[in-house]
Amino acid sequence: LRDSPRGDRIWEGSIRFENAAIESVNVPGLSNPYVEFAKISEDDGQVILFHNETRGRGNTILVELSGASSASNVIVDLNPAVEHGITYPIVYRPSVFPKRSLSTALPSSPNPVSIPLQEGRFTDGISFEIVDAEGSMDRVFEYTETDASTHDDYYYVRVTQLDGTRAWSSPWWVGGISPR
């Protein structure tokens, strides 16, 4: 059977912050800058309006805040939507996403705060993370395996960039060759 594994999910709505002021908004890595956006509302400078479409790829909205503290909250209002961009649905039916309002405290450490959103067989989500604007763009790390490696053991490195883009290495095998 010919069927789409998943349609485009529309993420559209607003983001506002309690006890923090929005200084700027940046949306790196948009798939379609003619349709997708995130911008400060002309009617209310403390609200970000956004529209994004994805089939599961992570997208990033970078927001610079002033006055943020442990008393700061973020509220995301998502408009209702229906998946689109799929072939004639034989097996997979487009998901319907209800209107939602999500709220959480801003993270107080570099560890992300995530809110999962389950619709149908997919779990999407929204994450909030503190990013050091002055932080280094390079990372160096070391890893030492403490367990004995076995046949077919391998490693690879995967990174997620600020714009949500991912890169990964080819695997390299460390377990040797299986005896025949």
Short mmCIF file of N, CA and C in Angstrom, two decimals:
data_model
loop_
_atom_site.label_atom_id
_atom_site.label_comp_id
_atom_site.label_asym_id
_atom_site.label_seq_id
_atom_site.Cartn_x
_atom_site.Cartn_y
_atom_site.Cartn_z
N LEU A 1 0.83 -1.19 0.00
CA LEU A 1 0.00 0.00 0.00
C LEU A 1 0.87 1.24 0.00
N ARG A 2 0.44 2.22 -0.74
CA ARG A 2 1.15 3.50 -0.76
C ARG A 2 0.49 4.42 0.26
N ASP A 3 1.27 4.89 1.21
CA ASP A 3 0.72 5.74 2.26
C ASP A 3 1.84 6.59 2.84
N SER A 4 1.51 7.76 3.32
CA SER A 4 2.48 8.63 3.97
C SER A 4 2.68 8.19 5.40
N PRO A 5 3.93 8.20 5.88
CA PRO A 5 4.14 7.86 7.28
C PRO A 5 3.65 8.97 8.20
N ARG A 6 3.65 10.20 7.68
CA ARG A 6 3.24 11.32 8.52
C ARG A 6 3.07 12.56 7.65
N GLY A 7 2.08 13.36 7.97
CA GLY A 7 1.89 14.62 7.26
C GLY A 7 2.62 15.75 7.96
N ASP A 8 2.52 16.94 7.39
CA ASP A 8 3.10 18.13 8.01
C ASP A 8 2.24 18.54 9.20
N ARG A 9 2.88 18.74 10.33
CA ARG A 9 2.19 19.28 11.49
C ARG A 9 2.39 20.78 11.49
N ILE A 10 1.30 21.49 11.66
CA ILE A 10 1.37 22.95 11.74
C ILE A 10 1.49 23.34 13.20
N TRP A 11 2.52 24.10 13.50
CA TRP A 11 2.72 24.67 14.82
C TRP A 11 2.48 26.16 14.65
N GLU A 12 1.40 26.65 15.21
CA GLU A 12 1.05 28.05 15.05
C GLU A 12 0.44 28.54 16.34
N GLY A 13 0.79 29.76 16.72
CA GLY A 13 0.23 30.31 17.94
C GLY A 13 1.05 31.45 18.46
N SER A 14 1.14 31.53 19.79
CA SER A 14 1.85 32.64 20.42
C SER A 14 2.65 32.14 21.63
N ILE A 15 3.68 32.90 21.94
CA ILE A 15 4.52 32.64 23.11
C ILE A 15 4.58 33.94 23.91
N ARG A 16 4.36 33.83 25.20
CA ARG A 16 4.51 35.02 26.04
C ARG A 16 5.25 34.62 27.32
N PHE A 17 5.83 35.60 27.94
CA PHE A 17 6.63 35.36 29.13
C PHE A 17 6.08 36.19 30.28
N GLU A 18 6.03 35.60 31.46
CA GLU A 18 5.68 36.31 32.67
C GLU A 18 6.96 36.63 33.41
N ASN A 19 7.10 37.85 33.88
CA ASN A 19 8.26 38.29 34.66
C ASN A 19 9.55 38.24 33.87
N ALA A 20 9.49 38.54 32.58
CA ALA A 20 10.66 38.66 31.71
C ALA A 20 10.23 39.45 30.48
N ALA A 21 11.15 40.24 29.94
CA ALA A 21 10.84 41.07 28.78
C ALA A 21 11.54 40.52 27.54
N ILE A 22 10.83 40.48 26.42
CA ILE A 22 11.40 40.01 25.15
C ILE A 22 12.24 41.13 24.55
N GLU A 23 13.51 40.83 24.29
CA GLU A 23 14.41 41.80 23.66
C GLU A 23 14.52 41.56 22.16
N SER A 24 14.61 40.29 21.76
CA SER A 24 14.73 39.97 20.33
C SER A 24 14.31 38.53 20.08
N VAL A 25 14.00 38.25 18.81
CA VAL A 25 13.61 36.91 18.38
C VAL A 25 14.38 36.59 17.11
N ASN A 26 14.92 35.38 17.04
CA ASN A 26 15.66 34.93 15.87
C ASN A 26 15.21 33.51 15.56
N VAL A 27 15.01 33.23 14.27
CA VAL A 27 14.57 31.89 13.87
C VAL A 27 15.56 31.36 12.83
N PRO A 28 16.64 30.71 13.28
CA PRO A 28 17.61 30.17 12.32
C PRO A 28 17.10 28.88 11.69
N GLY A 29 17.50 28.63 10.47
CA GLY A 29 17.25 27.34 9.84
C GLY A 29 15.82 27.05 9.43
N LEU A 30 15.06 28.05 9.05
CA LEU A 30 13.69 27.78 8.59
C LEU A 30 13.70 27.02 7.28
N SER A 31 12.79 26.06 7.15
CA SER A 31 12.67 25.30 5.90
C SER A 31 12.08 26.16 4.79
N ASN A 32 11.10 26.98 5.12
CA ASN A 32 10.44 27.81 4.12
C ASN A 32 10.20 29.20 4.72
N PRO A 33 11.15 30.12 4.55
CA PRO A 33 11.01 31.45 5.15
C PRO A 33 9.87 32.28 4.56
N TYR A 34 9.26 31.81 3.47
CA TYR A 34 8.12 32.53 2.90
C TYR A 34 6.83 32.22 3.67
N VAL A 35 6.81 31.10 4.40
CA VAL A 35 5.62 30.70 5.14
C VAL A 35 5.88 30.67 6.64
N GLU A 36 7.05 30.18 7.03
CA GLU A 36 7.37 30.01 8.44
C GLU A 36 7.96 31.30 9.01
N PHE A 37 7.63 31.57 10.28
CA PHE A 37 8.14 32.78 10.91
C PHE A 37 7.99 32.70 12.42
N ALA A 38 8.67 33.55 13.11
CA ALA A 38 8.45 33.88 14.51
C ALA A 38 8.83 35.34 14.64
N LYS A 39 7.91 36.14 15.16
CA LYS A 39 8.15 37.58 15.24
C LYS A 39 7.43 38.15 16.45
N ILE A 40 7.93 39.27 16.92
CA ILE A 40 7.28 39.97 18.02
C ILE A 40 6.01 40.61 17.48
N SER A 41 4.92 40.44 18.20
CA SER A 41 3.63 40.98 17.78
C SER A 41 3.68 42.50 17.72
N GLU A 42 3.10 43.06 16.67
CA GLU A 42 3.02 44.53 16.56
C GLU A 42 2.05 45.10 17.58
N ASP A 43 1.07 44.30 18.01
CA ASP A 43 0.06 44.77 18.98
C ASP A 43 0.53 44.68 20.42
N ASP A 44 1.42 43.73 20.71
CA ASP A 44 1.90 43.52 22.07
C ASP A 44 3.36 43.08 22.01
N GLY A 45 4.27 43.93 22.41
CA GLY A 45 5.70 43.66 22.34
C GLY A 45 6.17 42.56 23.26
N GLN A 46 5.27 42.01 24.06
CA GLN A 46 5.63 40.91 24.96
C GLN A 46 5.05 39.57 24.50
N VAL A 47 4.65 39.52 23.22
CA VAL A 47 4.10 38.30 22.65
C VAL A 47 4.83 37.99 21.36
N ILE A 48 5.20 36.73 21.17
CA ILE A 48 5.82 36.25 19.93
C ILE A 48 4.75 35.46 19.18
N LEU A 49 4.54 35.80 17.92
CA LEU A 49 3.65 35.04 17.05
C LEU A 49 4.50 34.13 16.19
N PHE A 50 4.04 32.89 15.95
CA PHE A 50 4.86 31.97 15.15
C PHE A 50 3.99 31.08 14.29
N HIS A 51 4.59 30.60 13.21
CA HIS A 51 3.99 29.59 12.32
C HIS A 51 5.13 28.74 11.80
N ASN A 52 5.00 27.43 11.97
CA ASN A 52 6.04 26.51 11.56
C ASN A 52 5.38 25.22 11.12
N GLU A 53 5.95 24.56 10.13
CA GLU A 53 5.43 23.28 9.66
C GLU A 53 6.56 22.26 9.65
N THR A 54 6.30 21.07 10.20
CA THR A 54 7.34 20.06 10.28
C THR A 54 6.72 18.67 10.25
N ARG A 55 7.50 17.71 9.80
CA ARG A 55 7.12 16.29 9.86
C ARG A 55 7.87 15.59 10.98
N GLY A 56 8.26 16.34 11.98
CA GLY A 56 8.97 15.76 13.11
C GLY A 56 10.35 16.35 13.32
N ARG A 57 10.84 17.12 12.37
CA ARG A 57 12.14 17.77 12.51
C ARG A 57 12.03 18.87 13.56
N GLY A 58 13.02 18.96 14.42
CA GLY A 58 13.05 20.01 15.42
C GLY A 58 13.35 21.36 14.82
N ASN A 59 12.67 22.38 15.25
CA ASN A 59 12.91 23.76 14.84
C ASN A 59 13.16 24.60 16.07
N THR A 60 13.90 25.68 15.90
CA THR A 60 14.33 26.48 17.03
C THR A 60 13.87 27.92 16.88
N ILE A 61 13.39 28.48 17.98
CA ILE A 61 13.14 29.92 18.08
C ILE A 61 14.03 30.41 19.20
N LEU A 62 14.98 31.27 18.86
CA LEU A 62 15.88 31.83 19.87
C LEU A 62 15.29 33.16 20.35
N VAL A 63 15.10 33.26 21.67
CA VAL A 63 14.51 34.46 22.26
C VAL A 63 15.49 35.04 23.26
N GLU A 64 15.81 36.30 23.10
CA GLU A 64 16.65 37.00 24.08
C GLU A 64 15.72 37.71 25.05
N LEU A 65 15.91 37.42 26.35
CA LEU A 65 15.07 37.99 27.40
C LEU A 65 15.88 38.88 28.32
N SER A 66 15.24 39.85 28.90
CA SER A 66 15.84 40.62 29.99
C SER A 66 14.95 40.49 31.21
N GLY A 67 15.55 40.55 32.36
CA GLY A 67 14.80 40.46 33.60
C GLY A 67 14.30 39.08 33.95
N ALA A 68 14.79 38.03 33.27
CA ALA A 68 14.35 36.67 33.57
C ALA A 68 14.91 36.23 34.92
N SER A 69 14.10 35.48 35.66
CA SER A 69 14.52 34.98 36.97
C SER A 69 13.80 33.66 37.24
N SER A 70 13.97 33.15 38.46
CA SER A 70 13.30 31.91 38.83
C SER A 70 11.78 32.11 38.91
N ALA A 71 11.32 33.36 38.91
CA ALA A 71 9.88 33.65 38.94
C ALA A 71 9.29 33.80 37.53
N SER A 72 10.11 33.58 36.49
CA SER A 72 9.66 33.75 35.11
C SER A 72 9.00 32.48 34.58
N ASN A 73 7.92 32.66 33.85
CA ASN A 73 7.20 31.55 33.22
C ASN A 73 7.07 31.82 31.74
N VAL A 74 6.89 30.74 30.98
CA VAL A 74 6.62 30.86 29.55
C VAL A 74 5.28 30.19 29.29
N ILE A 75 4.45 30.86 28.49
CA ILE A 75 3.13 30.33 28.13
C ILE A 75 3.07 30.23 26.61
N VAL A 76 2.78 29.04 26.11
CA VAL A 76 2.66 28.80 24.67
C VAL A 76 1.21 28.44 24.38
N ASP A 77 0.57 29.22 23.53
CA ASP A 77 -0.79 28.93 23.08
C ASP A 77 -0.70 28.40 21.66
N LEU A 78 -1.12 27.15 21.48
CA LEU A 78 -1.10 26.51 20.16
C LEU A 78 -2.49 26.52 19.56
N ASN A 79 -2.59 26.97 18.30
CA ASN A 79 -3.86 26.95 17.59
C ASN A 79 -4.19 25.53 17.16
N PRO A 80 -5.47 25.22 16.98
CA PRO A 80 -5.82 23.89 16.48
C PRO A 80 -5.33 23.72 15.04
N ALA A 81 -5.05 22.48 14.66
CA ALA A 81 -4.53 22.23 13.31
C ALA A 81 -4.83 20.78 12.90
N VAL A 82 -4.74 20.54 11.61
CA VAL A 82 -4.87 19.20 11.04
C VAL A 82 -3.65 18.96 10.17
N GLU A 83 -3.06 17.77 10.26
CA GLU A 83 -1.93 17.44 9.39
C GLU A 83 -2.35 17.59 7.93
N HIS A 84 -1.39 17.98 7.10
CA HIS A 84 -1.66 18.08 5.66
C HIS A 84 -0.42 17.64 4.90
N GLY A 85 -0.54 17.58 3.58
CA GLY A 85 0.59 17.21 2.75
C GLY A 85 0.84 15.72 2.70
N ILE A 86 -0.21 14.92 2.87
CA ILE A 86 -0.05 13.47 2.79
C ILE A 86 -0.76 12.96 1.55
N THR A 87 -0.39 11.77 1.11
CA THR A 87 -1.09 11.15 -0.01
C THR A 87 -2.47 10.72 0.46
N TYR A 88 -3.23 10.17 -0.44
CA TYR A 88 -4.56 9.69 -0.06
C TYR A 88 -4.41 8.75 1.13
N PRO A 89 -5.05 9.06 2.25
CA PRO A 89 -4.84 8.26 3.47
C PRO A 89 -5.48 6.88 3.41
N ILE A 90 -4.68 5.86 3.20
CA ILE A 90 -5.18 4.49 3.16
C ILE A 90 -5.10 3.87 4.56
N VAL A 91 -3.93 3.98 5.17
CA VAL A 91 -3.73 3.40 6.50
C VAL A 91 -3.63 4.52 7.53
N TYR A 92 -2.76 5.46 7.27
CA TYR A 92 -2.51 6.53 8.24
C TYR A 92 -3.49 7.69 8.01
N ARG A 93 -4.26 7.98 9.00
CA ARG A 93 -5.20 9.11 8.93
C ARG A 93 -4.54 10.34 9.53
N PRO A 94 -4.74 11.51 8.92
CA PRO A 94 -4.14 12.73 9.44
C PRO A 94 -4.57 13.00 10.89
N SER A 95 -3.62 13.39 11.71
CA SER A 95 -3.93 13.71 13.11
C SER A 95 -4.57 15.08 13.19
N VAL A 96 -5.44 15.23 14.17
CA VAL A 96 -6.07 16.50 14.48
C VAL A 96 -5.47 16.98 15.79
N PHE A 97 -4.97 18.19 15.79
CA PHE A 97 -4.31 18.74 16.97
C PHE A 97 -5.23 19.79 17.60
N PRO A 98 -5.67 19.56 18.83
CA PRO A 98 -6.58 20.52 19.47
C PRO A 98 -5.83 21.78 19.91
N LYS A 99 -6.61 22.81 20.17
CA LYS A 99 -6.05 24.04 20.75
C LYS A 99 -5.50 23.69 22.12
N ARG A 100 -4.32 24.21 22.43
CA ARG A 100 -3.69 23.91 23.72
C ARG A 100 -3.02 25.16 24.27
N SER A 101 -2.97 25.23 25.58
CA SER A 101 -2.20 26.25 26.26
C SER A 101 -1.25 25.53 27.20
N LEU A 102 0.05 25.75 27.00
CA LEU A 102 1.09 25.09 27.78
C LEU A 102 1.82 26.14 28.60
N SER A 103 2.15 25.81 29.82
CA SER A 103 2.84 26.76 30.69
C SER A 103 3.87 26.03 31.53
N THR A 104 5.02 26.66 31.71
CA THR A 104 6.05 26.09 32.56
C THR A 104 6.98 27.20 33.02
N ALA A 105 7.68 26.94 34.10
CA ALA A 105 8.71 27.88 34.56
C ALA A 105 9.88 27.82 33.60
N LEU A 106 10.55 28.94 33.40
CA LEU A 106 11.77 28.92 32.59
C LEU A 106 12.80 28.05 33.29
N PRO A 107 13.60 27.32 32.53
CA PRO A 107 14.62 26.49 33.19
C PRO A 107 15.61 27.37 33.96
N SER A 108 16.07 26.84 35.08
CA SER A 108 17.03 27.59 35.89
C SER A 108 18.45 27.07 35.69
N SER A 109 18.62 26.09 34.81
CA SER A 109 19.94 25.54 34.51
C SER A 109 19.98 25.25 33.01
N PRO A 110 21.14 24.86 32.49
CA PRO A 110 21.23 24.53 31.06
C PRO A 110 20.42 23.30 30.64
N ASN A 111 19.90 22.54 31.59
CA ASN A 111 19.11 21.36 31.25
C ASN A 111 17.75 21.79 30.69
N PRO A 112 17.36 21.23 29.54
CA PRO A 112 16.08 21.63 28.94
C PRO A 112 14.88 21.19 29.77
N VAL A 113 13.81 21.96 29.66
CA VAL A 113 12.51 21.59 30.21
C VAL A 113 11.65 21.21 29.01
N SER A 114 11.10 20.00 29.01
CA SER A 114 10.34 19.51 27.86
C SER A 114 8.90 19.23 28.25
N ILE A 115 7.99 19.53 27.31
CA ILE A 115 6.58 19.22 27.46
C ILE A 115 6.19 18.31 26.30
N PRO A 116 5.93 17.02 26.57
CA PRO A 116 5.54 16.11 25.48
C PRO A 116 4.10 16.35 25.06
N LEU A 117 3.83 16.18 23.77
CA LEU A 117 2.48 16.32 23.21
C LEU A 117 2.16 15.06 22.42
N GLN A 118 1.29 14.23 22.96
CA GLN A 118 0.93 12.96 22.31
C GLN A 118 -0.32 13.17 21.47
N GLU A 119 -0.20 12.86 20.18
CA GLU A 119 -1.35 12.87 19.27
C GLU A 119 -1.21 11.66 18.38
N GLY A 120 -2.17 10.75 18.41
CA GLY A 120 -2.08 9.56 17.60
C GLY A 120 -0.87 8.74 18.00
N ARG A 121 -0.12 8.27 17.02
CA ARG A 121 1.03 7.42 17.33
C ARG A 121 2.32 8.20 17.51
N PHE A 122 2.27 9.51 17.39
CA PHE A 122 3.47 10.34 17.51
C PHE A 122 3.46 11.13 18.80
N THR A 123 4.64 11.29 19.37
CA THR A 123 4.82 12.18 20.51
C THR A 123 5.73 13.30 20.06
N ASP A 124 5.14 14.48 19.90
CA ASP A 124 5.91 15.67 19.60
C ASP A 124 6.17 16.38 20.92
N GLY A 125 6.74 17.53 20.87
CA GLY A 125 6.95 18.24 22.12
C GLY A 125 7.56 19.60 21.92
N ILE A 126 7.58 20.33 23.00
CA ILE A 126 8.19 21.66 23.04
C ILE A 126 9.20 21.63 24.17
N SER A 127 10.38 22.18 23.91
CA SER A 127 11.43 22.24 24.93
C SER A 127 11.90 23.68 25.10
N PHE A 128 12.30 23.99 26.30
CA PHE A 128 12.84 25.30 26.62
C PHE A 128 14.23 25.08 27.21
N GLU A 129 15.18 25.86 26.76
CA GLU A 129 16.56 25.66 27.18
C GLU A 129 17.28 27.00 27.25
N ILE A 130 18.11 27.16 28.25
CA ILE A 130 18.95 28.36 28.36
C ILE A 130 20.15 28.15 27.46
N VAL A 131 20.45 29.15 26.64
CA VAL A 131 21.60 29.09 25.75
C VAL A 131 22.50 30.28 26.08
N ASP A 132 23.77 30.02 26.27
CA ASP A 132 24.73 31.09 26.53
C ASP A 132 25.13 31.73 25.21
N ALA A 133 24.66 32.94 24.98
CA ALA A 133 24.94 33.64 23.72
C ALA A 133 26.43 33.89 23.52
N GLU A 134 27.18 33.94 24.59
CA GLU A 134 28.62 34.17 24.51
C GLU A 134 29.41 32.87 24.55
N GLY A 135 28.72 31.74 24.61
CA GLY A 135 29.38 30.44 24.71
C GLY A 135 30.16 30.08 23.46
N SER A 136 31.11 29.20 23.62
CA SER A 136 31.95 28.75 22.52
C SER A 136 31.13 27.92 21.54
N MET A 137 31.44 28.05 20.27
CA MET A 137 30.78 27.26 19.24
C MET A 137 31.48 25.91 19.06
N ASP A 138 32.63 25.72 19.69
CA ASP A 138 33.38 24.47 19.59
C ASP A 138 33.24 23.69 20.89
N ARG A 139 33.23 22.37 20.77
CA ARG A 139 33.17 21.50 21.93
C ARG A 139 34.23 20.42 21.79
N VAL A 140 34.88 20.10 22.89
CA VAL A 140 35.87 19.03 22.93
C VAL A 140 35.44 18.10 24.06
N PHE A 141 35.49 16.79 23.81
CA PHE A 141 35.15 15.86 24.86
C PHE A 141 35.97 14.59 24.68
N GLU A 142 36.06 13.82 25.74
CA GLU A 142 36.72 12.52 25.71
C GLU A 142 35.77 11.50 26.31
N TYR A 143 35.89 10.27 25.82
CA TYR A 143 35.07 9.19 26.36
C TYR A 143 35.94 7.95 26.46
N THR A 144 35.86 7.29 27.59
CA THR A 144 36.58 6.04 27.79
C THR A 144 35.56 4.96 28.11
N GLU A 145 35.56 3.91 27.29
CA GLU A 145 34.65 2.78 27.49
C GLU A 145 35.12 1.98 28.69
N THR A 146 34.21 1.69 29.60
CA THR A 146 34.57 0.92 30.79
C THR A 146 34.16 -0.54 30.68
N ASP A 147 33.25 -0.86 29.75
CA ASP A 147 32.84 -2.25 29.55
C ASP A 147 33.64 -2.86 28.40
N ALA A 148 33.78 -4.19 28.44
CA ALA A 148 34.46 -4.87 27.34
C ALA A 148 33.59 -4.80 26.09
N SER A 149 34.20 -4.51 24.96
CA SER A 149 33.43 -4.44 23.72
C SER A 149 33.25 -5.84 23.15
N THR A 150 32.14 -6.01 22.44
CA THR A 150 31.84 -7.29 21.81
C THR A 150 31.69 -7.07 20.32
N HIS A 151 31.58 -8.18 19.59
CA HIS A 151 31.40 -8.11 18.15
C HIS A 151 30.23 -7.18 17.80
N ASP A 152 30.42 -6.37 16.81
CA ASP A 152 29.42 -5.43 16.29
C ASP A 152 29.18 -4.21 17.18
N ASP A 153 29.97 -4.01 18.23
CA ASP A 153 29.84 -2.76 19.00
C ASP A 153 30.39 -1.61 18.17
N TYR A 154 29.72 -0.49 18.22
CA TYR A 154 30.18 0.68 17.46
C TYR A 154 29.79 1.95 18.20
N TYR A 155 30.39 3.03 17.78
CA TYR A 155 30.10 4.36 18.30
C TYR A 155 29.87 5.30 17.14
N TYR A 156 29.12 6.35 17.40
CA TYR A 156 29.05 7.46 16.47
C TYR A 156 28.75 8.70 17.30
N VAL A 157 29.04 9.85 16.73
CA VAL A 157 28.82 11.12 17.41
C VAL A 157 27.68 11.83 16.71
N ARG A 158 26.73 12.31 17.48
CA ARG A 158 25.61 13.08 16.94
C ARG A 158 25.56 14.42 17.67
N VAL A 159 25.40 15.49 16.93
CA VAL A 159 25.29 16.82 17.53
C VAL A 159 24.01 17.48 17.06
N THR A 160 23.44 18.30 17.93
CA THR A 160 22.31 19.14 17.57
C THR A 160 22.76 20.58 17.71
N GLN A 161 22.68 21.33 16.64
CA GLN A 161 23.12 22.72 16.62
C GLN A 161 22.01 23.62 17.15
N LEU A 162 22.35 24.88 17.43
CA LEU A 162 21.38 25.83 17.96
C LEU A 162 20.16 25.98 17.06
N ASP A 163 20.34 25.86 15.76
CA ASP A 163 19.20 26.03 14.84
C ASP A 163 18.37 24.77 14.70
N GLY A 164 18.69 23.72 15.47
CA GLY A 164 17.94 22.48 15.40
C GLY A 164 18.49 21.49 14.40
N THR A 165 19.41 21.92 13.55
CA THR A 165 20.01 21.03 12.56
C THR A 165 20.87 19.99 13.27
N ARG A 166 20.85 18.77 12.76
CA ARG A 166 21.63 17.69 13.36
C ARG A 166 22.69 17.21 12.39
N ALA A 167 23.78 16.76 12.94
CA ALA A 167 24.86 16.15 12.16
C ALA A 167 25.36 14.96 12.94
N TRP A 168 25.81 13.93 12.23
CA TRP A 168 26.36 12.76 12.92
C TRP A 168 27.43 12.11 12.06
N SER A 169 28.31 11.42 12.76
CA SER A 169 29.42 10.74 12.09
C SER A 169 28.95 9.38 11.59
N SER A 170 29.73 8.79 10.74
CA SER A 170 29.53 7.38 10.40
C SER A 170 29.94 6.56 11.62
N PRO A 171 29.38 5.38 11.78
CA PRO A 171 29.78 4.56 12.93
C PRO A 171 31.20 4.04 12.76
N TRP A 172 31.89 3.88 13.88
CA TRP A 172 33.16 3.17 13.83
C TRP A 172 33.08 2.02 14.83
N TRP A 173 33.50 0.86 14.32
CA TRP A 173 33.37 -0.37 15.07
C TRP A 173 34.55 -0.56 16.00
N VAL A 174 34.27 -1.02 17.21
CA VAL A 174 35.31 -1.22 18.21
C VAL A 174 35.35 -2.66 18.70
N GLY A 175 34.43 -3.50 18.23
CA GLY A 175 34.30 -4.86 18.77
C GLY A 175 35.08 -5.93 18.04
N GLY A 176 35.80 -5.61 17.02
CA GLY A 176 36.57 -6.63 16.33
C GLY A 176 35.73 -7.44 15.37
N ILE A 177 36.31 -8.56 14.94
CA ILE A 177 35.68 -9.41 13.94
C ILE A 177 35.20 -10.68 14.62
N SER A 178 34.02 -11.12 14.24
CA SER A 178 33.44 -12.32 14.80
C SER A 178 34.18 -13.56 14.26
N PRO A 179 34.50 -14.53 15.15
CA PRO A 179 35.13 -15.76 14.65
C PRO A 179 34.14 -16.57 13.82
N ARG A 180 34.63 -17.25 12.80
CA ARG A 180 33.75 -18.05 11.94
C ARG A 180 33.87 -19.50 12.25
#
